[in-house]
Amino acid sequence: MKYIKVKFDIADGDGVRMEEGMLLQTAKDILCQLAGNIGFDSFEDEGATVTGYVQKQLFDRPELDSILAGFPIVNLNITYEAQDAEDKNWNEAWEENGFEPITVNGKCVIHDTTHTPPHRGNGMEITIDTKQAFGTGGHETTYMIVSELLDSDVKGKRVLDCGCGTGILSILSAKLGAKDVTGYDIDEWSVSNTRHNCGLNGVGNVTVLHGDASVISTLATKFDMILANINRNILLNDMPAFKSAMSDDATLILSGFYEQDADMLINSAERLGLKTVKRETRHQWCMLVFENAGV
């Protein structure tokens, strides 16, 4: 997976690097939030410097420049340098150390291959072997969609998992009785990881495709449930494709964005004829559930 490394320097209006304090911390928080909305997925905090990482195909320099030009805190001077990041496995430490078992709603335990759940046999188990892919259930956005699926009627439905990552949502849907599941991801590592994890969980009715939302137009199937845990801008861009693949009474579940971005996504969805039926927030992250209103 190719990444761009972007080093941001935060200075005051006179170009003097800022000292630690409430204003600097607020500026860094806002910077990370805005950069996250355009595809950045991890950050390193080093005083008045923040280093962000974004997949190469998602890096949009003009959009980043626009964000910095309209930064909501005035009298700040934020500059940056961008370069290709070292081509290595950025999840290497995560993969080696794994993650502690995660229990969702007391109904499902998500664990890796090295950590055994404390109470086996109590509810559903999902094994996730992370290989450079996002989604273990620990992040708020994944947790909320997992919780929503556990409380939904998935049995017999056709499910589309957009940006499948580790495959956790595909696997859960299959274990909850989905008739068939199709997942896709722009990242080859994620496609491979989803297939690998489906094998670990004994799931055989999941088809995984490599590509972006354009693959949806190649599918003859209409889906009863569409799941997308992706950043805000991609959701906005891909929503018409999601809508085109929905059956008459389908449900669309979106996450991967902050609460403050929810209204923008709701407005876009409602223009496409989708009805908002649920809005949930967990630690400033948001999930939205829509139903097809038949337009």
PDB file of C-alpha atoms in Angstrom, residues 67-172:
ATOM      1  CA  ILE A  67      -8.775  23.412   3.665  1.00  0.00           C
ATOM      2  CA  LEU A  68      -5.715  25.227   4.997  1.00  0.00           C
ATOM      3  CA  ALA A  69      -6.687  28.461   3.246  1.00  0.00           C
ATOM      4  CA  GLY A  70     -10.064  28.371   4.976  1.00  0.00           C
ATOM      5  CA  PHE A  71      -8.799  27.134   8.334  1.00  0.00           C
ATOM      6  CA  PRO A  72     -11.322  28.210  11.004  1.00  0.00           C
ATOM      7  CA  ILE A  73      -8.718  29.633  13.420  1.00  0.00           C
ATOM      8  CA  VAL A  74      -7.435  32.954  12.091  1.00  0.00           C
ATOM      9  CA  ASN A  75      -3.904  34.293  12.511  1.00  0.00           C
ATOM     10  CA  LEU A  76      -2.299  30.890  12.107  1.00  0.00           C
ATOM     11  CA  ASN A  77       0.280  29.949   9.495  1.00  0.00           C
ATOM     12  CA  ILE A  78       0.066  26.239   8.636  1.00  0.00           C
ATOM     13  CA  THR A  79       2.562  24.987   6.064  1.00  0.00           C
ATOM     14  CA  TYR A  80       3.322  21.467   4.916  1.00  0.00           C
ATOM     15  CA  GLU A  81       5.735  19.267   3.007  1.00  0.00           C
ATOM     16  CA  ALA A  82       4.543  16.119   1.227  1.00  0.00           C
ATOM     17  CA  GLN A  83       6.657  13.173   0.128  1.00  0.00           C
ATOM     18  CA  ASP A  84       6.322   9.471  -0.584  1.00  0.00           C
ATOM     19  CA  ALA A  85       6.337   7.518   2.667  1.00  0.00           C
ATOM     20  CA  GLU A  86       8.584   4.512   3.123  1.00  0.00           C
ATOM     21  CA  ASP A  87       6.930   1.534   1.455  1.00  0.00           C
ATOM     22  CA  LYS A  88       6.426  -0.807   4.362  1.00  0.00           C
ATOM     23  CA  ASN A  89       3.726  -2.562   6.281  1.00  0.00           C
ATOM     24  CA  TRP A  90       2.308   0.262   8.423  1.00  0.00           C
ATOM     25  CA  ASN A  91       0.307  -2.232  10.498  1.00  0.00           C
ATOM     26  CA  GLU A  92       3.329  -4.390  11.279  1.00  0.00           C
ATOM     27  CA  ALA A  93       3.372  -3.667  15.028  1.00  0.00           C
ATOM     28  CA  TRP A  94      -0.410  -3.957  15.187  1.00  0.00           C
ATOM     29  CA  GLU A  95      -0.285  -7.321  13.419  1.00  0.00           C
ATOM     30  CA  GLU A  96       2.452  -8.609  15.728  1.00  0.00           C
ATOM     31  CA  ASN A  97       0.759  -7.475  18.936  1.00  0.00           C
ATOM     32  CA  GLY A  98      -2.831  -8.032  17.856  1.00  0.00           C
ATOM     33  CA  PHE A  99      -5.730  -6.610  19.817  1.00  0.00           C
ATOM     34  CA  GLU A 100      -7.651  -7.552  22.928  1.00  0.00           C
ATOM     35  CA  PRO A 101     -11.040  -9.257  22.345  1.00  0.00           C
ATOM     36  CA  ILE A 102     -13.878  -6.793  21.765  1.00  0.00           C
ATOM     37  CA  THR A 103     -17.421  -7.566  22.908  1.00  0.00           C
ATOM     38  CA  VAL A 104     -20.303  -5.798  21.154  1.00  0.00           C
ATOM     39  CA  ASN A 105     -23.728  -5.635  22.817  1.00  0.00           C
ATOM     40  CA  GLY A 106     -22.956  -8.808  24.743  1.00  0.00           C
ATOM     41  CA  LYS A 107     -23.807 -10.725  21.553  1.00  0.00           C
ATOM     42  CA  CYS A 108     -20.575 -10.899  19.597  1.00  0.00           C
ATOM     43  CA  VAL A 109     -16.886 -11.251  20.479  1.00  0.00           C
ATOM     44  CA  ILE A 110     -14.304 -10.089  17.935  1.00  0.00           C
ATOM     45  CA  HIS A 111     -10.773 -11.370  18.475  1.00  0.00           C
ATOM     46  CA  ASP A 112      -7.536 -11.991  16.624  1.00  0.00           C
ATOM     47  CA  THR A 113      -5.635 -15.222  16.177  1.00  0.00           C
ATOM     48  CA  THR A 114      -3.429 -14.674  19.234  1.00  0.00           C
ATOM     49  CA  HIS A 115      -5.947 -13.580  21.888  1.00  0.00           C
ATOM     50  CA  THR A 116      -8.523 -16.074  23.124  1.00  0.00           C
ATOM     51  CA  PRO A 117     -11.888 -14.642  24.234  1.00  0.00           C
ATOM     52  CA  PRO A 118     -12.335 -14.887  28.026  1.00  0.00           C
ATOM     53  CA  HIS A 119     -15.672 -16.736  27.818  1.00  0.00           C
ATOM     54  CA  ARG A 120     -15.934 -18.922  24.748  1.00  0.00           C
ATOM     55  CA  GLY A 121     -19.330 -20.199  23.680  1.00  0.00           C
ATOM     56  CA  ASN A 122     -21.218 -17.087  24.809  1.00  0.00           C
ATOM     57  CA  GLY A 123     -22.615 -15.594  21.600  1.00  0.00           C
ATOM     58  CA  MET A 124     -21.086 -15.224  18.161  1.00  0.00           C
ATOM     59  CA  GLU A 125     -17.332 -15.190  17.587  1.00  0.00           C
ATOM     60  CA  ILE A 126     -15.489 -13.497  14.734  1.00  0.00           C
ATOM     61  CA  THR A 127     -11.763 -14.012  14.174  1.00  0.00           C
ATOM     62  CA  ILE A 128      -9.906 -11.172  12.470  1.00  0.00           C
ATOM     63  CA  ASP A 129      -6.303 -11.495  11.320  1.00  0.00           C
ATOM     64  CA  THR A 130      -5.286  -7.911  10.476  1.00  0.00           C
ATOM     65  CA  LYS A 131      -3.095  -7.513   7.406  1.00  0.00           C
ATOM     66  CA  GLN A 132      -2.814  -3.825   6.531  1.00  0.00           C
ATOM     67  CA  ALA A 133      -6.580  -3.340   6.621  1.00  0.00           C
ATOM     68  CA  PHE A 134      -8.969  -1.265   8.715  1.00  0.00           C
ATOM     69  CA  GLY A 135     -11.704  -2.787  10.848  1.00  0.00           C
ATOM     70  CA  THR A 136     -11.502  -4.847  14.015  1.00  0.00           C
ATOM     71  CA  GLY A 137     -14.570  -3.530  15.806  1.00  0.00           C
ATOM     72  CA  GLY A 138     -12.496  -1.422  18.165  1.00  0.00           C
ATOM     73  CA  HIS A 139     -12.931   1.840  16.286  1.00  0.00           C
ATOM     74  CA  GLU A 140     -16.170   3.677  17.018  1.00  0.00           C
ATOM     75  CA  THR A 141     -17.375   3.599  13.410  1.00  0.00           C
ATOM     76  CA  THR A 142     -16.929  -0.156  12.976  1.00  0.00           C
ATOM     77  CA  TYR A 143     -18.360  -0.790  16.444  1.00  0.00           C
ATOM     78  CA  MET A 144     -21.551   1.135  15.639  1.00  0.00           C
ATOM     79  CA  ILE A 145     -22.171  -0.732  12.376  1.00  0.00           C
ATOM     80  CA  VAL A 146     -21.482  -4.089  14.031  1.00  0.00           C
ATOM     81  CA  SER A 147     -23.967  -3.160  16.771  1.00  0.00           C
ATOM     82  CA  GLU A 148     -26.546  -2.095  14.179  1.00  0.00           C
ATOM     83  CA  LEU A 149     -26.188  -5.363  12.259  1.00  0.00           C
ATOM     84  CA  LEU A 150     -26.549  -7.393  15.436  1.00  0.00           C
ATOM     85  CA  ASP A 151     -29.877  -5.665  16.085  1.00  0.00           C
ATOM     86  CA  SER A 152     -31.066  -5.976  12.462  1.00  0.00           C
ATOM     87  CA  ASP A 153     -32.790  -8.715  10.489  1.00  0.00           C
ATOM     88  CA  VAL A 154     -30.049  -9.795   8.093  1.00  0.00           C
ATOM     89  CA  LYS A 155     -31.282 -13.336   7.449  1.00  0.00           C
ATOM     90  CA  GLY A 156     -31.873 -14.072   3.769  1.00  0.00           C
ATOM     91  CA  LYS A 157     -30.727 -10.647   2.590  1.00  0.00           C
ATOM     92  CA  ARG A 158     -28.223  -9.653  -0.068  1.00  0.00           C
ATOM     93  CA  VAL A 159     -25.521  -7.424   1.418  1.00  0.00           C
ATOM     94  CA  LEU A 160     -22.987  -5.097  -0.212  1.00  0.00           C
ATOM     95  CA  ASP A 161     -19.931  -4.144   1.884  1.00  0.00           C
ATOM     96  CA  CYS A 162     -18.281  -1.045   0.396  1.00  0.00           C
ATOM     97  CA  GLY A 163     -14.630  -0.631   1.385  1.00  0.00           C
ATOM     98  CA  CYS A 164     -14.569  -4.001   3.142  1.00  0.00           C
ATOM     99  CA  GLY A 165     -11.169  -3.626   4.884  1.00  0.00           C
ATOM    100  CA  THR A 166     -10.619  -6.720   7.026  1.00  0.00           C
ATOM    101  CA  GLY A 167     -13.990  -8.114   5.975  1.00  0.00           C
ATOM    102  CA  ILE A 168     -15.473  -7.887   9.454  1.00  0.00           C
ATOM    103  CA  LEU A 169     -18.844  -6.523   8.268  1.00  0.00           C
ATOM    104  CA  SER A 170     -19.053  -9.064   5.437  1.00  0.00           C
ATOM    105  CA  ILE A 171     -18.264 -11.911   7.809  1.00  0.00           C
ATOM    106  CA  LEU A 172     -20.758 -10.735  10.413  1.00  0.00           C
TER     107      LEU A 172
END
